[in-house]
Tab-separated table of C-alpha atoms (C1' of nucleotides) in Angstrom:
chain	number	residue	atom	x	y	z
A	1	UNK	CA	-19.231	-3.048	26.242
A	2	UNK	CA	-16.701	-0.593	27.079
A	3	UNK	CA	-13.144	-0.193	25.665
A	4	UNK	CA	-11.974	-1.004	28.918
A	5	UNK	CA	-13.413	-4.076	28.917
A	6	UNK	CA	-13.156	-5.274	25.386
A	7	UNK	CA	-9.523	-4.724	26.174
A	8	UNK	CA	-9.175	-6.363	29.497
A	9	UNK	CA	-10.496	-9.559	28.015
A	10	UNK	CA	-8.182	-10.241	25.609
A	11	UNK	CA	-5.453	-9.583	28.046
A	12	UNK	CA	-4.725	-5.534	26.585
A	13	UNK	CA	-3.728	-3.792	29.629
A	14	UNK	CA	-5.897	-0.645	29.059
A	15	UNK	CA	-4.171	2.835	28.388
A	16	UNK	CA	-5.691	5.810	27.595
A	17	UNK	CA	-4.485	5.964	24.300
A	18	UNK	CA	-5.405	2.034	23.567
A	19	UNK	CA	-8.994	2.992	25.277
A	20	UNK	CA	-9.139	6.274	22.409
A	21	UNK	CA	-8.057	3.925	19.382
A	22	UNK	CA	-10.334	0.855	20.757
A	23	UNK	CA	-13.180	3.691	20.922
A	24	UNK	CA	-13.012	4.969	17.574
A	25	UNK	CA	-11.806	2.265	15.587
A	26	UNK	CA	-14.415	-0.368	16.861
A	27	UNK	CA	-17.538	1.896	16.038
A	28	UNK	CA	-17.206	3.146	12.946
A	29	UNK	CA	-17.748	1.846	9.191
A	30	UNK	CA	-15.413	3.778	7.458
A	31	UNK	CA	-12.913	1.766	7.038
A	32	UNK	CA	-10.076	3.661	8.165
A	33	UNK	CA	-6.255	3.779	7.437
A	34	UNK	CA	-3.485	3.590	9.849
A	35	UNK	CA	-3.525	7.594	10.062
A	36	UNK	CA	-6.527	8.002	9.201
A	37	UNK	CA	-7.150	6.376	12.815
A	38	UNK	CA	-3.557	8.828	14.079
A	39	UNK	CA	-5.912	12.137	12.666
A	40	UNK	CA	-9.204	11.461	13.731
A	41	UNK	CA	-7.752	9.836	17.792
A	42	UNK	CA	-5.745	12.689	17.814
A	43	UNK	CA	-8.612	14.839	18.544
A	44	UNK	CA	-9.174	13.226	21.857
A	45	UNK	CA	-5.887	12.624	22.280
A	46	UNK	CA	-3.339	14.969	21.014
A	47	UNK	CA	0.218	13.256	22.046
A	48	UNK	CA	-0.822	10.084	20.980
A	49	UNK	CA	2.467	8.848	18.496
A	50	UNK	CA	2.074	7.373	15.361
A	51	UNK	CA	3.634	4.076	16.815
A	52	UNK	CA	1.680	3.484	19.510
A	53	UNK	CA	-1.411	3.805	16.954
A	54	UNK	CA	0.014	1.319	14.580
A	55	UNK	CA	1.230	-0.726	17.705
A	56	UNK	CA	-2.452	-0.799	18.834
A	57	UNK	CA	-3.827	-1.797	15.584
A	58	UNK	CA	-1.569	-4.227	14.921
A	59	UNK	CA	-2.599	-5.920	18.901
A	60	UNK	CA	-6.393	-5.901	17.693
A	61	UNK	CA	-5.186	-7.257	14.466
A	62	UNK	CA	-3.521	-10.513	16.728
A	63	UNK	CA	-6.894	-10.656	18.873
A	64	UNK	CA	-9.598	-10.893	16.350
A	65	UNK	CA	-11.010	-7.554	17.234
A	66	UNK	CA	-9.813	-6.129	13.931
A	67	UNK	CA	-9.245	-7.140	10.312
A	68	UNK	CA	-6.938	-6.084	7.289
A	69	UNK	CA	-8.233	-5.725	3.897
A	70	UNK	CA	-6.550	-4.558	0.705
A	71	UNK	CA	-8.488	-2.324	-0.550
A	72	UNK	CA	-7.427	0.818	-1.287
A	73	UNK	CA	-4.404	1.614	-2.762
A	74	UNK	CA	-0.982	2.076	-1.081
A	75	UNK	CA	-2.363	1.376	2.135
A	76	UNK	CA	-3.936	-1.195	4.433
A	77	UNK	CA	-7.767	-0.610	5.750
A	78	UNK	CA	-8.924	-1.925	9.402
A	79	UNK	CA	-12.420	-2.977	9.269
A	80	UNK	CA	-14.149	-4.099	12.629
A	81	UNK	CA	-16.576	-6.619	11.226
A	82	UNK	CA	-14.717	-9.388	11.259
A	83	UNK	CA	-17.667	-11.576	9.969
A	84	UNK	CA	-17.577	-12.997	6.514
A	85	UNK	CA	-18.755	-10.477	4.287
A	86	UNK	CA	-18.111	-8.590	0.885
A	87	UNK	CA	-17.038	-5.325	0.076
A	88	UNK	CA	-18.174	-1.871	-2.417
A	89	UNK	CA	-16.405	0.691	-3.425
A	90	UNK	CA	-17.605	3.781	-4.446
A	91	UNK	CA	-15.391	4.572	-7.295
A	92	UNK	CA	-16.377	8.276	-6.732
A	93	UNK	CA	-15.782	9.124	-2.753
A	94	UNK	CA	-13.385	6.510	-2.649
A	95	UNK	CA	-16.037	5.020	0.539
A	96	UNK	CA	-16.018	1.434	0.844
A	97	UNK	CA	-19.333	-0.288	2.203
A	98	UNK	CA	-19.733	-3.746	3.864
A	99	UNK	CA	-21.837	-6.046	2.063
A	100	UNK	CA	-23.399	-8.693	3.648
A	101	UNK	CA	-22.395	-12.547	2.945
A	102	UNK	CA	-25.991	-13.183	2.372
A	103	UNK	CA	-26.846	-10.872	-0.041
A	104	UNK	CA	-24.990	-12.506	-2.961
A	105	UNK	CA	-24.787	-16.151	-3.964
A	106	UNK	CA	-21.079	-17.580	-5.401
A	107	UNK	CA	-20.477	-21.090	-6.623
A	108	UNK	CA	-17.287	-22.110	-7.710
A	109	UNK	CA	-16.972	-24.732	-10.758
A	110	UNK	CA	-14.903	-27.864	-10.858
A	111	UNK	CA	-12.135	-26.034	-12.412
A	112	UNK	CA	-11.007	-24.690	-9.154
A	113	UNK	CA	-10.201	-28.118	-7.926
A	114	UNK	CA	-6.780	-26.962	-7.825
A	115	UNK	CA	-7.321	-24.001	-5.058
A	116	UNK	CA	-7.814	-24.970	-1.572
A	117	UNK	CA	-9.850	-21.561	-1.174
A	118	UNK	CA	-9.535	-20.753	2.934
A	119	UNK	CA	-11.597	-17.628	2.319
A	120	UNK	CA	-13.096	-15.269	-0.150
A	121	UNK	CA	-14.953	-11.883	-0.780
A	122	UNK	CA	-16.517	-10.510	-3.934
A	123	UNK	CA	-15.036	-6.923	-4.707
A	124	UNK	CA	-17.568	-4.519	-6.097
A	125	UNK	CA	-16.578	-0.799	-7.859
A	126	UNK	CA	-19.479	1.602	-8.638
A	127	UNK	CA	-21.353	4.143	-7.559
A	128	UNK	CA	-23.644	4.186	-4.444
A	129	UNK	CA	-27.393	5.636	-5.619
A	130	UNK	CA	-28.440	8.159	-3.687
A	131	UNK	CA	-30.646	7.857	-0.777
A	132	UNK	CA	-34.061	9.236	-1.656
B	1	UNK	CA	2.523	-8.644	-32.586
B	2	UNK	CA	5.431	-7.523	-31.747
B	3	UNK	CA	6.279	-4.409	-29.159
B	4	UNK	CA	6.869	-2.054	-31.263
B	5	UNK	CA	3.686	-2.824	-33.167
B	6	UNK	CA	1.841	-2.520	-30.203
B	7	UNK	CA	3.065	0.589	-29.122
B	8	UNK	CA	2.632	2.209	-32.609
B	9	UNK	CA	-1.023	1.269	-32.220
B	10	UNK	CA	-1.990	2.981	-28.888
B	11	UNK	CA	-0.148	6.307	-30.472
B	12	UNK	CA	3.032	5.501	-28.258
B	13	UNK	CA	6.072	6.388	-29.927
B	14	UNK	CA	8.069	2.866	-29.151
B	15	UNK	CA	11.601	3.770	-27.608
B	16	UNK	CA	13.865	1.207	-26.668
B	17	UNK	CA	12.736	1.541	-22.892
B	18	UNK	CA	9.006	1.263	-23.732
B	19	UNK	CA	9.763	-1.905	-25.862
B	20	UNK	CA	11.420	-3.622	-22.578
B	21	UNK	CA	8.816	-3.018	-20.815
B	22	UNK	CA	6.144	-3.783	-22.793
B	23	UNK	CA	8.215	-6.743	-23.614
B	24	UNK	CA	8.154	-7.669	-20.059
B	25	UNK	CA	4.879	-6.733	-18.719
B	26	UNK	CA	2.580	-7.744	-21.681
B	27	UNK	CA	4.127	-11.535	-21.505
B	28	UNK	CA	3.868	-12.588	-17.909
B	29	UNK	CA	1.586	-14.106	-15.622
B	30	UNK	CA	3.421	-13.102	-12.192
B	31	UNK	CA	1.157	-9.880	-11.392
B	32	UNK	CA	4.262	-7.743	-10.824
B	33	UNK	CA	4.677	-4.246	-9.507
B	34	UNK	CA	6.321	-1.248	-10.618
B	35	UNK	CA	9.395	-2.160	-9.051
B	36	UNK	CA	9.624	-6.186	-9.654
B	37	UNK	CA	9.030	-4.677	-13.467
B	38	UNK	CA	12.343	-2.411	-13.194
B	39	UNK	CA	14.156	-5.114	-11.832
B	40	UNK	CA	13.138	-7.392	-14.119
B	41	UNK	CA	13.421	-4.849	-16.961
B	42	UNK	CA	17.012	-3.417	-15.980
B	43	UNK	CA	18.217	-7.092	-17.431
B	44	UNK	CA	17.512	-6.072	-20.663
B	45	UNK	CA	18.092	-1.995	-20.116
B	46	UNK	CA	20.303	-1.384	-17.390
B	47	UNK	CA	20.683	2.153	-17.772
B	48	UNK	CA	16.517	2.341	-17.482
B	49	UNK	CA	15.267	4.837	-14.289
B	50	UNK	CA	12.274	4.396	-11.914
B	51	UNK	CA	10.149	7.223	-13.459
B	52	UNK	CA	10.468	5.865	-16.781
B	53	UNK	CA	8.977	2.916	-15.703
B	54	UNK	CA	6.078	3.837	-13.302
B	55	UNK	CA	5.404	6.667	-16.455
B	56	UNK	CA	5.213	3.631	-18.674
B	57	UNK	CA	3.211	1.427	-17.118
B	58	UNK	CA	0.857	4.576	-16.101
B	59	UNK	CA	1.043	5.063	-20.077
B	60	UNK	CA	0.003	2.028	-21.078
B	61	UNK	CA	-2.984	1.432	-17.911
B	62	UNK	CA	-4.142	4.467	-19.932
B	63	UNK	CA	-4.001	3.007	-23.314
B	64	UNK	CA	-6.327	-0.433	-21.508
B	65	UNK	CA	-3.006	-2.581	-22.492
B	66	UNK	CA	-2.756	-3.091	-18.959
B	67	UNK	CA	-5.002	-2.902	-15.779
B	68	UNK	CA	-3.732	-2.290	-12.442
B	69	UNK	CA	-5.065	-4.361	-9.252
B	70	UNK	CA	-5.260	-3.825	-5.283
B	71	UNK	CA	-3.974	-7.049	-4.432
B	72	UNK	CA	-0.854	-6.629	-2.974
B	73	UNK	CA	-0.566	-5.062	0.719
B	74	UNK	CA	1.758	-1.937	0.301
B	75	UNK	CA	1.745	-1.766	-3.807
B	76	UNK	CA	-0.270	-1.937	-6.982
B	77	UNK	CA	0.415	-4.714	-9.067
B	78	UNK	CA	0.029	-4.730	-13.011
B	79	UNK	CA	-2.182	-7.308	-15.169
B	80	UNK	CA	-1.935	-7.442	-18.912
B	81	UNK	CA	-5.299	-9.613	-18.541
B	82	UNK	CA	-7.415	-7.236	-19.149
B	83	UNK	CA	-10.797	-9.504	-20.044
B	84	UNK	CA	-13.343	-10.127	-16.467
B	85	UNK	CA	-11.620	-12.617	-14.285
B	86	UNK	CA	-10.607	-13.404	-10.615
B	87	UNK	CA	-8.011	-13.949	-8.660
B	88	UNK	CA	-6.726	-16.051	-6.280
B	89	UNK	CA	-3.596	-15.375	-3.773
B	90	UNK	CA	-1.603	-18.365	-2.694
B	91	UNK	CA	-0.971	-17.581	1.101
B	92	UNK	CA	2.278	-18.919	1.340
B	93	UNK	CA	4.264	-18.023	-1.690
B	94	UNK	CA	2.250	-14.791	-2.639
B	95	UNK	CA	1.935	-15.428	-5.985
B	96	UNK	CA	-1.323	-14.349	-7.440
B	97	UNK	CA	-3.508	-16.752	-10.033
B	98	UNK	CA	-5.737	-15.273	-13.053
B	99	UNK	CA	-9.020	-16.989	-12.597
B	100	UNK	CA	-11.421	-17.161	-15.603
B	101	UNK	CA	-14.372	-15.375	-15.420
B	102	UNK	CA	-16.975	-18.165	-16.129
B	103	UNK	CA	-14.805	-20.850	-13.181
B	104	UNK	CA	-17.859	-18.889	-10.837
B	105	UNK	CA	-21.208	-18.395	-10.870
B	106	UNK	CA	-22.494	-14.957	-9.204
B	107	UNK	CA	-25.984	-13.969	-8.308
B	108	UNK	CA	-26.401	-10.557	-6.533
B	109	UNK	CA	-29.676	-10.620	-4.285
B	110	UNK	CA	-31.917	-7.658	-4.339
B	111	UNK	CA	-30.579	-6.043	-1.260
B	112	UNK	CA	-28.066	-4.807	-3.601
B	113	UNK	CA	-30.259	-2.182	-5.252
B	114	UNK	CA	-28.791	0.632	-3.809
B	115	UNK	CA	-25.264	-0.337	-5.583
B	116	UNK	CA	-24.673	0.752	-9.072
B	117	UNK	CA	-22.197	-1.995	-9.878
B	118	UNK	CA	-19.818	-1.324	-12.649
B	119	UNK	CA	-17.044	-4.544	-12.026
B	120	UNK	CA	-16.942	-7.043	-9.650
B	121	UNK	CA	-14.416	-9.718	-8.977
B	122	UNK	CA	-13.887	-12.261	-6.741
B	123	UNK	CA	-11.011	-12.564	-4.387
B	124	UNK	CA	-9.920	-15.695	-3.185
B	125	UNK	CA	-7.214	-16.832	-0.641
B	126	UNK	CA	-5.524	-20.044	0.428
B	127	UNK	CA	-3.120	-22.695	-0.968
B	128	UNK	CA	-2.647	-23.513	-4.275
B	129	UNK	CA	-2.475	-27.810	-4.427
B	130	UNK	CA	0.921	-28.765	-5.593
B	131	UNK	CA	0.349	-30.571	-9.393
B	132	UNK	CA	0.592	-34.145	-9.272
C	1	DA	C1'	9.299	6.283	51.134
C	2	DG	C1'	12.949	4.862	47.869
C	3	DA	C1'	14.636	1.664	44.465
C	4	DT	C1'	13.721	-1.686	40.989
C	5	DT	C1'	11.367	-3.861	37.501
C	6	DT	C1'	8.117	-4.145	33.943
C	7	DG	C1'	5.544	-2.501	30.459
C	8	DT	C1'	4.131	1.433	27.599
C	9	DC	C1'	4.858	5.560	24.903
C	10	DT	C1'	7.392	8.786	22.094
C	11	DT	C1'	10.799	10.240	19.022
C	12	DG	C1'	13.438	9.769	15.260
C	13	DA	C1'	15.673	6.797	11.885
C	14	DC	C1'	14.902	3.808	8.214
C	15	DA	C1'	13.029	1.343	3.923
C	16	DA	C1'	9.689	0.992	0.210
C	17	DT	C1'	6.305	2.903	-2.970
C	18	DG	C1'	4.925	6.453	-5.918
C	19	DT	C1'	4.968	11.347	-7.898
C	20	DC	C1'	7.144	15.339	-9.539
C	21	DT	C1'	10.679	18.624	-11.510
C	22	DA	C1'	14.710	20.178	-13.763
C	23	DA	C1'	18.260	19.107	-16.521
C	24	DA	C1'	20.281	16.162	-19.897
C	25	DT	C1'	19.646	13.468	-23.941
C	26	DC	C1'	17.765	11.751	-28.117
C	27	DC	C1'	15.749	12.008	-32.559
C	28	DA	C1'	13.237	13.610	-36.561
C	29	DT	C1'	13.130	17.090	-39.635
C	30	DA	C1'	14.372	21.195	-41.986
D	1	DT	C1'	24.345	20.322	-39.211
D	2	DA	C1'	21.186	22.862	-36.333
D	3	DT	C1'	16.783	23.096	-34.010
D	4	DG	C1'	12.760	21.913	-31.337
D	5	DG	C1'	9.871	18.640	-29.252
D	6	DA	C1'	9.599	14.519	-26.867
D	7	DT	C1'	11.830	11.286	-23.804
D	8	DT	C1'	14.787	9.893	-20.137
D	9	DT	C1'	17.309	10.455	-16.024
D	10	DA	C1'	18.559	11.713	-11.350
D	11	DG	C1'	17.220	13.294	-7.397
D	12	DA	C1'	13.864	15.591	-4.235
D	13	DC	C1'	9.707	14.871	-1.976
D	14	DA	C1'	5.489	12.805	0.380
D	15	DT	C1'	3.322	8.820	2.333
D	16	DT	C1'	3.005	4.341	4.593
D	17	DG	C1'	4.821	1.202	7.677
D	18	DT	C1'	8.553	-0.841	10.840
D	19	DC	C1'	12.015	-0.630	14.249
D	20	DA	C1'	15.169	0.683	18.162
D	21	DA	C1'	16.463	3.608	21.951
D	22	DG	C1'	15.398	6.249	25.483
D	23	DA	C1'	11.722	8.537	28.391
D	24	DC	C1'	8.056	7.672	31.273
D	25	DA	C1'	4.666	5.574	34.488
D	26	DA	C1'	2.916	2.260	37.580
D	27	DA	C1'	3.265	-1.605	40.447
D	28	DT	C1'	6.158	-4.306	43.471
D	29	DC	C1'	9.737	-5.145	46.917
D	30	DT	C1'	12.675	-3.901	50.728
DNA sequence: AGATTTGTCTTGACAATGTCTAAATCCATA
DNA sequence: TATGGATTTAGACATTGTCAAGACAAATCT
């Protein structure tokens, strides 16, 4: 689906600098920063302010396009799978991968009786092996 | 063991500004950051700067009294807890809870294999129950 | 078309977090 | 008491994020 549209249905009137943050935001895995999104939508769009890309963010934050995590330090990531799911960090590239909900098992013991848990994700550090 | 013994140990020559913080950080629960610890800290030491607090808690992160966690949007916060646990974030008031290690059970599937993990944790969120 | 309204964008100010440097201070030892 | 090394302080700086005011653009109304 196009930016366009992805924005016209959740009632985002499209600009061109909502269509270049929409565009690069929603198809990657990187797990970009606030300016990490400014640098790289900046290419396409050089005048594009640093408000209007947190302002942007921020909308796709209120309409489920987009989610926050804390992951990295001093500063808030924007990750587009907004399915439950887990995260790794490479401790050495500072990268972060999605892992899926499936591929690890949790069960939580009686002694959390006292946490109403609304939602959880297992944090992983290490080091990605190299593809062979 | 007192501050001053613990600071001998790690090779840190105890000054009265090291003791309040150790004082402060090494006996609390609350998951502060570098700042709630100079407020909290100035009590005791009014006369105590910013730098020689973040260089103190950097100090003793270094010396494993302390571990720092990515928990907080915007900030690092500081755990003296340094065995394997979790943690779980209250939505409401903030306030982050130490969960023991063995409260869950983890079992990573094999699609993992590509991950050299070297610490996990689990992150919870929600509502802590009020005690009865 | 011209004027108005509405929404968007940009700029710059601001606060908070964290690091760094230079100068002042403290302290142990000779 | 004097000296030298370590410690502390104050302030400068960079980064992240928010906010307000004015500039701008597009659609609507007359």
């Amino acid at each position: 689906m196009s930016a366009q549209a992805i924005l016209r249905n959740c009632g985002i009137q499209p600009t061109p600098q909502r269509i270049a943050v929409v565009n690069f935001v929603l198809n990657t895995t990187s797990h970009p920063s606030a300016d990490d999104v400014l640098e790289c939508v900046r290419k396409e769009c050089p005048t594009i302010s640093r408000a209007t890309v947190y302002n942007t963010l921020n909308l796709l934050v209120e309409k489920r396009l987009l989610r926050t995590q804390v992951l990295r330090e001093g500063t808030i990531v924007f990750d587009p799978n907004i399915e439950l799911h887990h995260h790794f960090i490479d401790e050495e590239s500072g990268k972060i991968y999605d892992i899926s909900w499936d591929a690890v098992q949790i069960t939580c013991g009686t002694s959390l009786r006292d946490f109403e848990i609304r939602e959880m994700q297992v944090v992983m550090k290490g080091r990605r092996r190299k593809g062979k």
